[in-house]
Amino acid sequence: MKDLAKSGAVSADLATAFDASPNPYVLLTPDLRIAGMNDAYLEVTNSRREDIIDRPLFAAFDSGPGEEAPENVRQVKASLEKARDTRQRDHLALVRFSIPKKGPDGKVNFEDRYWSATHTPILDAEGKVAYLLQHTNDITELERLRRQHGLNDSETISALDAMIGGNVMRRAQLVQEDNRRLETERNRLIDLFMSAPGFVAILSGPEHVFDMHNAAYGHLIGRGSVVGKPIREALPDVDGQGYYELLDSVFATGEPIEGREAPVSFQTSADGPIQERFVNFAYQPIRDADGQVAGIFVQGHDVTDSVLAAQRQKLMIDELNHRVKNTLATVQSIAMQTARSHSNPASFAETFQARLMSLSHTHDLLTRSHWEGADLKDVLKHETEAHGCHRVLANGPHLALPPAAALSLGMIFHELATNAAKYGALSTTDGRVMVDWSVSEAPERRLNLVWREIGGPAVSPPVRRGFGSRLIERNVRHDLAGEVKLSYAAEGFEAELSVPLTKGQIS
C-alpha cells in the first residue's frame, strides 16, 4: 500500500491506516494482479512484500498440491471476477487454501488453512472498477478445535462446538455449495434467456421498469439496452398503441394477456421513419412470495415476415382472379369482334388464333418478371419479331410498364404489325416500320409514341373501320386513358399515341 501512496493512487493517511490494520487485506487490479497488501496479510500468508507485489494472485498463491487445489483456486477466482463484473461485494463463507511454509530443512511444505473471504470492488470517479479489496479471516483454529475434541457430524457435540466448531463450518460449507449450485443454475437460465430466438423481457413494478431483456428484444425495438427505464420512458413511440394499457391491466388483475399478429410501430431513431412490425406476444404476471404481482414476463416472436408473406399471397391471389376475369373478358371481346369481321370459319379461326397468340406472348413476357411489369421495347420486340427484327426499327428510352399497360400495348402492337403485314409496309420486301417514342414532362408526364410505315404500297383510308382499328382506339382511350390518331397518308400509314404516365397506367 505504501507503493500506491508514493504513486498518488491513494492518500498517505489511507495507506498508513491500511498497513496498520490487524485484519489481513490485499488490493488487486482488475486483472487480478497484486497491487498492495498490509502487514497482517503478509503475516497470515507467510510471504514477503517484494516476492508477491505486482504478481498475478494465483501465481503467488496456487493453493498447493492435492486434488482439491484447482477447485479451491476456481472458487476464489470466480468470487473475485463476480465482484469485478457486477461491481457488487461478494462473499466466500468457507474455502480451503494452502499456504507454503519453509521448514527447518529449507524444504517448502504446504499447510492447509481454512478461510472466509470478502471481495469488495473499489470504483473510480467514472464508476469503473479500479481495484478489488480482499479481506480474509483465517478460521483454521475453529476446525482444529473441532478435531481436537474428536467430534464428527454423527455425534452429539457441545454447545461450544455448535457455536464455533464443526456444525457452524459444516453449515457454512453446505450453504456455500448450495449458493454455487444456485449461481450456476441462475447463470444457465440467464444464458438461455439471453440466447432465446424469441424476444423476452422482465418488467418490474407498476411502472414496468425493465429488469432485463435479451438481444432479440433489443433488435425488435431497434435500440440499445433499456434496462432500468420504465417502459413509457424507454419506448415513448409505443404511446397510443394500447400496449401500456395491456401491461397495466396484467399488473392490476394478475390475468395474463396474449396477442397474435398484433401490429406495433417503432421509431428506431430520432429522425428515422416509423417502422411497423407484427408480433405474437404473451404478458405473464410475476408474483412475489406473498402472491402479489411484482412484475411482468414478456415473451413472443416477431412474425412480420410471415404476416407480410401472407398478405402478399392474398394480394397475388386476388390479383390473379382479377387478371383471369379480365383476360376472359378480353378473349370474349376478341371472339365477338373477330366473328363480326370474318364470316368464313377458316378466316375467323386464323385471325382469332393470331390475336390469342399475341395475348399469350405478352403474358409470357410478364410471367418472366413475376408479373411485376415489362419494358416497352421488350413488348414491341415480342409482338413484331416474327416479321424480322431488321424491319421494325425501335427508337426510344427504356420505359417500365405495369402489367395492365403491357397487355394493352402488346395487343396494340400486334394489331399494327398484322395490318402492316397485310396491307402496309411489311407486305413488301422493301417496307420498314419506324417506331419512335419519348417521354414529356410538362404539363404532365406522358408517353408519346409514333408508328410510321415507309416503303410499302400506296395507302388509302379504309372503307369501313375494322376490328383492329377499334381495338387500338379502345385500348388507348379506355385502358390507358390516352389519345390516338390514325393517319392513312399515301406514302404510308401512321399512328400517334399519347398516354399519361400516371399511377395505375405506366410508371
PDB file of N, CA, C and O in Angstrom, residues 192-230:
ATOM      1  N   LEU A 192     -29.765 -19.012 -21.317  1.00  0.00           N
ATOM      2  CA  LEU A 192     -30.896 -19.449 -22.139  1.00  0.00           C
ATOM      3  C   LEU A 192     -31.804 -18.268 -22.467  1.00  0.00           C
ATOM      4  O   LEU A 192     -32.280 -18.114 -23.597  1.00  0.00           O
ATOM      5  N   PHE A 193     -32.043 -17.439 -21.453  1.00  0.00           N
ATOM      6  CA  PHE A 193     -32.888 -16.252 -21.594  1.00  0.00           C
ATOM      7  C   PHE A 193     -32.314 -15.321 -22.667  1.00  0.00           C
ATOM      8  O   PHE A 193     -33.017 -14.872 -23.580  1.00  0.00           O
ATOM      9  N   MET A 194     -30.999 -15.047 -22.586  1.00  0.00           N
ATOM     10  CA  MET A 194     -30.386 -14.079 -23.487  1.00  0.00           C
ATOM     11  C   MET A 194     -30.252 -14.611 -24.904  1.00  0.00           C
ATOM     12  O   MET A 194     -30.239 -13.830 -25.863  1.00  0.00           O
ATOM     13  N   SER A 195     -30.130 -15.940 -25.062  1.00  0.00           N
ATOM     14  CA  SER A 195     -29.939 -16.509 -26.391  1.00  0.00           C
ATOM     15  C   SER A 195     -31.232 -17.034 -27.002  1.00  0.00           C
ATOM     16  O   SER A 195     -31.200 -17.617 -28.091  1.00  0.00           O
ATOM     17  N   ALA A 196     -32.364 -16.836 -26.340  1.00  0.00           N
ATOM     18  CA  ALA A 196     -33.639 -17.318 -26.865  1.00  0.00           C
ATOM     19  C   ALA A 196     -33.923 -16.687 -28.223  1.00  0.00           C
ATOM     20  O   ALA A 196     -33.682 -15.501 -28.435  1.00  0.00           O
ATOM     21  N   PRO A 197     -34.434 -17.476 -29.198  1.00  0.00           N
ATOM     22  CA  PRO A 197     -34.706 -16.908 -30.531  1.00  0.00           C
ATOM     23  C   PRO A 197     -35.851 -15.908 -30.516  1.00  0.00           C
ATOM     24  O   PRO A 197     -35.871 -14.974 -31.313  1.00  0.00           O
ATOM     25  N   GLY A 198     -36.820 -16.106 -29.618  1.00  0.00           N
ATOM     26  CA  GLY A 198     -37.892 -15.132 -29.482  1.00  0.00           C
ATOM     27  C   GLY A 198     -37.486 -14.006 -28.559  1.00  0.00           C
ATOM     28  O   GLY A 198     -36.484 -14.094 -27.850  1.00  0.00           O
ATOM     29  N   PHE A 199     -38.255 -12.912 -28.561  1.00  0.00           N
ATOM     30  CA  PHE A 199     -37.922 -11.796 -27.678  1.00  0.00           C
ATOM     31  C   PHE A 199     -38.507 -12.039 -26.286  1.00  0.00           C
ATOM     32  O   PHE A 199     -39.600 -12.570 -26.146  1.00  0.00           O
ATOM     33  N   VAL A 200     -37.727 -11.685 -25.269  1.00  0.00           N
ATOM     34  CA  VAL A 200     -38.159 -11.818 -23.878  1.00  0.00           C
ATOM     35  C   VAL A 200     -37.674 -10.617 -23.083  1.00  0.00           C
ATOM     36  O   VAL A 200     -36.620 -10.046 -23.370  1.00  0.00           O
ATOM     37  N   ALA A 201     -38.447 -10.236 -22.092  1.00  0.00           N
ATOM     38  CA  ALA A 201     -38.077  -9.137 -21.206  1.00  0.00           C
ATOM     39  C   ALA A 201     -38.777  -9.327 -19.876  1.00  0.00           C
ATOM     40  O   ALA A 201     -39.827  -9.977 -19.802  1.00  0.00           O
ATOM     41  N   ILE A 202     -38.179  -8.783 -18.814  1.00  0.00           N
ATOM     42  CA  ILE A 202     -38.779  -8.814 -17.479  1.00  0.00           C
ATOM     43  C   ILE A 202     -38.985  -7.376 -17.028  1.00  0.00           C
ATOM     44  O   ILE A 202     -38.047  -6.576 -17.005  1.00  0.00           O
ATOM     45  N   LEU A 203     -40.230  -7.052 -16.688  1.00  0.00           N
ATOM     46  CA  LEU A 203     -40.593  -5.717 -16.223  1.00  0.00           C
ATOM     47  C   LEU A 203     -40.993  -5.803 -14.763  1.00  0.00           C
ATOM     48  O   LEU A 203     -41.665  -6.758 -14.354  1.00  0.00           O
ATOM     49  N   SER A 204     -40.606  -4.826 -13.958  1.00  0.00           N
ATOM     50  CA  SER A 204     -40.940  -4.859 -12.534  1.00  0.00           C
ATOM     51  C   SER A 204     -41.713  -3.615 -12.140  1.00  0.00           C
ATOM     52  O   SER A 204     -41.496  -2.524 -12.681  1.00  0.00           O
ATOM     53  N   GLY A 205     -42.610  -3.812 -11.152  1.00  0.00           N
ATOM     54  CA  GLY A 205     -43.350  -2.699 -10.572  1.00  0.00           C
ATOM     55  C   GLY A 205     -44.454  -2.167 -11.452  1.00  0.00           C
ATOM     56  O   GLY A 205     -44.583  -2.529 -12.620  1.00  0.00           O
ATOM     57  N   PRO A 206     -45.283  -1.282 -10.898  1.00  0.00           N
ATOM     58  CA  PRO A 206     -46.411  -0.728 -11.657  1.00  0.00           C
ATOM     59  C   PRO A 206     -45.986   0.168 -12.802  1.00  0.00           C
ATOM     60  O   PRO A 206     -46.777   0.433 -13.714  1.00  0.00           O
ATOM     61  N   GLU A 207     -44.730   0.654 -12.779  1.00  0.00           N
ATOM     62  CA  GLU A 207     -44.241   1.490 -13.879  1.00  0.00           C
ATOM     63  C   GLU A 207     -43.595   0.645 -14.978  1.00  0.00           C
ATOM     64  O   GLU A 207     -43.149   1.182 -15.990  1.00  0.00           O
ATOM     65  N   HIS A 208     -43.538  -0.672 -14.764  1.00  0.00           N
ATOM     66  CA  HIS A 208     -42.995  -1.602 -15.759  1.00  0.00           C
ATOM     67  C   HIS A 208     -41.556  -1.232 -16.125  1.00  0.00           C
ATOM     68  O   HIS A 208     -41.224  -0.948 -17.279  1.00  0.00           O
ATOM     69  N   VAL A 209     -40.693  -1.242 -15.118  1.00  0.00           N
ATOM     70  CA  VAL A 209     -39.275  -0.932 -15.311  1.00  0.00           C
ATOM     71  C   VAL A 209     -38.565  -2.171 -15.867  1.00  0.00           C
ATOM     72  O   VAL A 209     -38.755  -3.283 -15.366  1.00  0.00           O
ATOM     73  N   PHE A 210     -37.735  -1.981 -16.887  1.00  0.00           N
ATOM     74  CA  PHE A 210     -37.003  -3.096 -17.482  1.00  0.00           C
ATOM     75  C   PHE A 210     -35.936  -3.610 -16.519  1.00  0.00           C
ATOM     76  O   PHE A 210     -35.004  -2.889 -16.171  1.00  0.00           O
ATOM     77  N   ASP A 211     -36.096  -4.858 -16.056  1.00  0.00           N
ATOM     78  CA  ASP A 211     -35.055  -5.513 -15.273  1.00  0.00           C
ATOM     79  C   ASP A 211     -33.998  -6.119 -16.191  1.00  0.00           C
ATOM     80  O   ASP A 211     -32.809  -6.074 -15.913  1.00  0.00           O
ATOM     81  N   MET A 212     -34.459  -6.709 -17.271  1.00  0.00           N
ATOM     82  CA  MET A 212     -33.546  -7.286 -18.243  1.00  0.00           C
ATOM     83  C   MET A 212     -34.322  -7.600 -19.518  1.00  0.00           C
ATOM     84  O   MET A 212     -35.549  -7.712 -19.517  1.00  0.00           O
ATOM     85  N   HIS A 213     -33.591  -7.747 -20.617  1.00  0.00           N
ATOM     86  CA  HIS A 213     -34.179  -8.192 -21.874  1.00  0.00           C
ATOM     87  C   HIS A 213     -33.079  -8.815 -22.718  1.00  0.00           C
ATOM     88  O   HIS A 213     -31.888  -8.584 -22.486  1.00  0.00           O
ATOM     89  N   ASN A 214     -33.460  -9.629 -23.682  1.00  0.00           N
ATOM     90  CA  ASN A 214     -32.450 -10.301 -24.494  1.00  0.00           C
ATOM     91  C   ASN A 214     -32.197  -9.549 -25.792  1.00  0.00           C
ATOM     92  O   ASN A 214     -32.821  -8.516 -26.079  1.00  0.00           O
ATOM     93  N   ALA A 215     -31.263 -10.083 -26.592  1.00  0.00           N
ATOM     94  CA  ALA A 215     -30.865  -9.397 -27.825  1.00  0.00           C
ATOM     95  C   ALA A 215     -32.010  -9.319 -28.821  1.00  0.00           C
ATOM     96  O   ALA A 215     -32.143  -8.326 -29.550  1.00  0.00           O
ATOM     97  N   ALA A 216     -32.860 -10.352 -28.855  1.00  0.00           N
ATOM     98  CA  ALA A 216     -33.977 -10.343 -29.798  1.00  0.00           C
ATOM     99  C   ALA A 216     -34.945  -9.196 -29.489  1.00  0.00           C
ATOM    100  O   ALA A 216     -35.502  -8.580 -30.401  1.00  0.00           O
ATOM    101  N   TYR A 217     -35.121  -8.888 -28.205  1.00  0.00           N
ATOM    102  CA  TYR A 217     -35.999  -7.766 -27.839  1.00  0.00           C
ATOM    103  C   TYR A 217     -35.355  -6.445 -28.271  1.00  0.00           C
ATOM    104  O   TYR A 217     -36.037  -5.550 -28.790  1.00  0.00           O
ATOM    105  N   GLY A 218     -34.038  -6.321 -28.065  1.00  0.00           N
ATOM    106  CA  GLY A 218     -33.346  -5.114 -28.497  1.00  0.00           C
ATOM    107  C   GLY A 218     -33.437  -4.924 -29.998  1.00  0.00           C
ATOM    108  O   GLY A 218     -33.591  -3.798 -30.492  1.00  0.00           O
ATOM    109  N   HIS A 219     -33.353  -6.026 -30.751  1.00  0.00           N
ATOM    110  CA  HIS A 219     -33.480  -5.941 -32.209  1.00  0.00           C
ATOM    111  C   HIS A 219     -34.888  -5.510 -32.607  1.00  0.00           C
ATOM    112  O   HIS A 219     -35.061  -4.725 -33.551  1.00  0.00           O
ATOM    113  N   LEU A 220     -35.883  -6.011 -31.889  1.00  0.00           N
ATOM    114  CA  LEU A 220     -37.272  -5.656 -32.203  1.00  0.00           C
ATOM    115  C   LEU A 220     -37.512  -4.171 -32.032  1.00  0.00           C
ATOM    116  O   LEU A 220     -38.094  -3.521 -32.913  1.00  0.00           O
ATOM    117  N   ILE A 221     -37.069  -3.606 -30.906  1.00  0.00           N
ATOM    118  CA  ILE A 221     -37.362  -2.201 -30.628  1.00  0.00           C
ATOM    119  C   ILE A 221     -36.379  -1.264 -31.318  1.00  0.00           C
ATOM    120  O   ILE A 221     -36.592  -0.052 -31.357  1.00  0.00           O
ATOM    121  N   GLY A 222     -35.280  -1.827 -31.859  1.00  0.00           N
ATOM    122  CA  GLY A 222     -34.356  -1.031 -32.642  1.00  0.00           C
ATOM    123  C   GLY A 222     -33.533  -0.037 -31.858  1.00  0.00           C
ATOM    124  O   GLY A 222     -33.237   1.051 -32.346  1.00  0.00           O
ATOM    125  N   ARG A 223     -33.146  -0.407 -30.642  1.00  0.00           N
ATOM    126  CA  ARG A 223     -32.299   0.485 -29.847  1.00  0.00           C
ATOM    127  C   ARG A 223     -31.492  -0.348 -28.864  1.00  0.00           C
ATOM    128  O   ARG A 223     -31.709  -1.550 -28.741  1.00  0.00           O
ATOM    129  N   GLY A 224     -30.543   0.298 -28.177  1.00  0.00           N
ATOM    130  CA  GLY A 224     -29.685  -0.402 -27.231  1.00  0.00           C
ATOM    131  C   GLY A 224     -30.421  -0.795 -25.971  1.00  0.00           C
ATOM    132  O   GLY A 224     -31.661  -0.818 -25.921  1.00  0.00           O
ATOM    133  N   SER A 225     -29.651  -1.083 -24.919  1.00  0.00           N
ATOM    134  CA  SER A 225     -30.240  -1.539 -23.670  1.00  0.00           C
ATOM    135  C   SER A 225     -31.157  -0.479 -23.068  1.00  0.00           C
ATOM    136  O   SER A 225     -30.844   0.711 -23.061  1.00  0.00           O
ATOM    137  N   VAL A 226     -32.308  -0.935 -22.591  1.00  0.00           N
ATOM    138  CA  VAL A 226     -33.247  -0.036 -21.904  1.00  0.00           C
ATOM    139  C   VAL A 226     -33.423  -0.470 -20.453  1.00  0.00           C
ATOM    140  O   VAL A 226     -34.387  -0.068 -19.799  1.00  0.00           O
ATOM    141  N   VAL A 227     -32.492  -1.290 -19.952  1.00  0.00           N
ATOM    142  CA  VAL A 227     -32.562  -1.783 -18.583  1.00  0.00           C
ATOM    143  C   VAL A 227     -32.534  -0.604 -17.605  1.00  0.00           C
ATOM    144  O   VAL A 227     -31.740   0.326 -17.754  1.00  0.00           O
ATOM    145  N   GLY A 228     -33.439  -0.655 -16.617  1.00  0.00           N
ATOM    146  CA  GLY A 228     -33.508   0.397 -15.604  1.00  0.00           C
ATOM    147  C   GLY A 228     -34.482   1.505 -15.940  1.00  0.00           C
ATOM    148  O   GLY A 228     -34.717   2.388 -15.108  1.00  0.00           O
ATOM    149  N   LYS A 229     -35.079   1.470 -17.125  1.00  0.00           N
ATOM    150  CA  LYS A 229     -36.019   2.523 -17.527  1.00  0.00           C
ATOM    151  C   LYS A 229     -37.452   2.013 -17.495  1.00  0.00           C
ATOM    152  O   LYS A 229     -37.717   0.872 -17.883  1.00  0.00           O
ATOM    153  N   PRO A 230     -38.420   2.851 -17.062  1.00  0.00           N
ATOM    154  CA  PRO A 230     -39.833   2.484 -17.194  1.00  0.00           C
ATOM    155  C   PRO A 230     -40.191   2.410 -18.671  1.00  0.00           C
ATOM    156  O   PRO A 230     -39.602   3.111 -19.501  1.00  0.00           O
TER     157      PRO A 230
END
